[in-house]
Amino acid sequence: MVIKHIIDFLKGFSQGLKENAISLIELECAEYENLFALLVVGGLVGMPSPPTTLSLRLLPFLEHELRIMTSMTLNLDDAFGRIAGYFEA
Amino acid sequence: MSSLIVLIAAAIYLVAYFTYGKRLEKNVVKADPNRPTPAVALKDGVDYYPAHPFVLYGHHFASIAGAGPILGPAMAMAWGWLPSLMWVWLGNIFIGSIHDYLSLMASVRYEGKSIQYVAGKIMSKRTSYIFELFVYFALILVVAAFTVTLAQTFVADPSVPTASIGFIIAAVISGYIMYRTSWGMKGGTVIGLILVALSIWLGYVFPIKLSTQTWYVLTFIYIVFAAALPVWILLQPRDYLNAYILWVGLILGGISFLFLAKGFNFPAYTTFSPNIVGGKPSPFWPTVPLVIACGALSGFHSLVASGTSSKQLDSELSGLLVGYGSMFTEGFLSTIVIISVAVFGLSALEGAADKLTQMNINLNMLKAGGTYLGQNYLKSAGAVGGPLGPFYFGYAKGLESILGIPFKIGRTFAGLWVSCFVLTTLDTTNRLARFAWAEIFEPLRESSPGLYAFIANRWVGSLIAAIFGVGLAWGGALSLLWPAFAGANQLLASIALLTVAVWVTNVQKASAGYKWAAIIPAMFLWLTVTVALFWYLVAVVPAQAGIAKYTIGGMIVVMLILNFWLLYDFSKALKRGSQLFEPTT
């Protein structure tokens, strides 16, 4: 039981190290997807956007991007904190 | 003796975790497994998602464990191993871990927002801005201190730069395989690790000898471009391979020093005021937090804890392992560093007897310990590559004694381990400094949009941080720059602690006894670091020349002014009561 717990811990720790390493690329990916969502449905926040018909045709494929955009919008008042969390020292 | 200290450290940390830590969890944080954390309540699969506590622990630890917990204790050995060990252990248990854990949990109660945001909410809007300025100054000093560390490491052991450059190339190739070929993550990992091993061997065969100044210039070029490159090309694969280096380094070091069973050849205590900070006699109190920063406590941890970890906590009961436990693990890493120098530090200096003679340092008097060792330890460490030299030597000797790994390979690996940490820190620091720079000038966005656009340009922000940081490195010694960075870092920690002290008192309504568990460390740290920085300003800065004198002096003066402002905000918030502070989750 204890051995299993130790093995689980070591596996989790190792996985955590890997996840820490890929967290920055996830952040960058999210930024790009957020930009794409803004380009397509920027009208939601007052940005000029492409023709409505084009936006509507792309909309079904934007579920994930819209989720990211919403998440970032909710945390706009703490943008520095969001970036600072990725600091390593 | 070495095995005994490892076991005592493990025992102290375990006992503290299951007694003091658990009581904090129950009586201060009042952790409730039924209260949904932001990761659960706001789950969006982007920023907010619940992670397994062991995974989050590893993730959090990898973010907070850099070169800091290695370098600080290595310098603090000038006081002897006992004071260094005491500050690491007591600082961990009563200040550092509390700081990390409460920052994490305060953030959890505020929808995973950063500690800077929480400070703005429960103290004043101004506090949040002061926080940002502190962070920016600290980041500039990180670039300066770590640039010197990197150059010293490269000059001291010419096999390390070859290994480090090989490591960077290995990371780029590994990243390309991961993201641009069908071999994927597994293929990239295997090829990457083979190339890392090859890099260490290449370092052994083809050392690169360049001057310290040349390494400064190359570091400057590297950090400006690394901060601007897409993450997938270099930063991410290198960070990924770093994780393996960290893991292997910790396991090999832990096993070696656990079974080494060797006595210490370094004295437990030298003198109360050895020559450390800026080469001046540095009294243990108040200057110890200017020397041992990350190993005992670190303000940057509050940024990591409240910036990302709080958004991924699956349950409030997991917070103790992630916040409190990770800091203990970092303290354990510092303990290994102190042990390795205590066992082999003087042996490392024996190997540089000729250089020491040229420096007018008497080896026999060094070995006798006492005041002479305290006054000359850091100076003599310069003969073996700076304060990290004895650590590299000791670590490699430990690996050789127990695991049979050749000394030269072990030393190159130790150097690579630290230089990888340093390079990662320099990358992320410059990116963050760029962002912080733009944030500080945010008020100009509406009044002077043209000026703001220029200031906030990513190349401008990146270059300014690099120019200031590397410029300071050029003009200042590590013994001057490291304490300045550590001071800024510890002031940041005191802001975070003052913030959580207000949270514990006014929002959590902790009982009188437990309220002091946050207030006493906060006040003690604030007082210690403030007095230390005044001492630094009076005793160390005036003796410096040129850019270092005015730049560092200016930064310290500004930080001290902000520091008193902050204490005023803290006392006002503490008196104001709780009616204004309603947690959002």
XYZ file of C-alpha atoms in Angstrom, chain A residues 5 8-28 30 32 64 67-68 70-72 74-89, chain B residues 44 46-48 54-55 57-59 61-64 66 113-114 116-117 132 135 139 179 230-232 235-236 239-240 243-244 246-247 300 303-304 307-308 424-425 428-429 432 435-436 439:
92
model
C 1.533 5.367 -2.840
C 2.001 6.995 -7.588
C 3.707 10.029 -6.087
C 6.847 9.599 -8.188
C 4.781 9.078 -11.348
C 2.714 12.158 -10.584
C 5.804 14.218 -9.782
C 7.432 13.186 -13.031
C 4.258 14.006 -14.954
C 4.154 17.388 -13.188
C 7.690 18.191 -14.344
C 6.668 17.411 -17.919
C 3.476 19.450 -17.637
C 5.452 22.377 -16.285
C 7.650 22.163 -19.355
C 4.731 22.254 -21.775
C 2.768 24.927 -19.902
C 4.416 27.755 -21.830
C 3.585 26.266 -25.185
C -0.015 25.819 -24.019
C -0.068 29.495 -23.038
C 1.276 30.547 -26.426
C -4.043 29.798 -26.193
C -2.937 32.390 -30.850
C -12.561 25.943 -28.171
C -13.890 29.227 -24.557
C -10.346 30.588 -24.429
C -14.091 33.989 -22.552
C -11.527 32.742 -20.038
C -9.061 35.466 -20.986
C -12.700 37.077 -17.353
C -9.058 37.436 -16.275
C -8.221 40.676 -18.051
C -8.099 42.477 -14.715
C -5.232 40.198 -13.686
C -3.252 39.843 -16.919
C 0.114 40.386 -15.201
C -0.618 37.699 -12.636
C -1.507 35.286 -15.403
C 1.874 35.746 -17.082
C 3.841 35.976 -13.825
C 2.605 32.520 -12.877
C 4.814 31.063 -15.586
C 7.991 32.557 -14.156
C 10.738 30.134 -13.103
C 13.464 31.028 -10.601
C -12.802 25.861 -18.747
C -7.787 26.522 -20.503
C -6.570 28.192 -17.325
C -8.866 26.444 -14.895
C 0.936 14.837 -7.192
C 1.106 16.196 -10.731
C 3.077 19.322 -6.849
C 5.653 18.350 -9.477
C 4.537 21.179 -11.754
C 8.077 22.453 -7.677
C 9.604 22.615 -11.156
C 8.542 26.267 -11.375
C 9.957 27.336 -8.014
C 15.862 27.060 -10.004
C -6.411 35.564 -9.126
C -2.783 36.526 -8.434
C -0.984 41.077 -6.584
C -4.705 41.224 -7.430
C 4.404 45.322 -9.919
C 8.597 42.576 -9.423
C 13.537 40.868 -12.510
C 6.272 19.049 -33.328
C 8.381 31.223 -30.644
C 8.193 29.056 -27.526
C 8.130 25.714 -29.357
C 12.103 27.336 -24.635
C 9.593 24.526 -24.367
C 12.364 23.177 -20.358
C 11.094 19.682 -21.051
C 12.783 18.359 -16.172
C 14.788 15.163 -16.726
C 16.341 18.146 -12.487
C 14.907 14.725 -11.722
C 8.560 34.795 -6.628
C 3.519 34.685 -8.140
C 3.702 31.058 -9.251
C -0.737 32.725 -10.930
C -1.112 29.160 -12.147
C 15.625 28.962 -18.211
C 15.369 31.679 -15.580
C 11.436 33.602 -18.601
C 12.723 36.660 -16.725
C 8.179 38.627 -17.937
C 5.416 42.314 -19.987
C 5.873 44.026 -16.600
C 2.096 47.069 -17.541
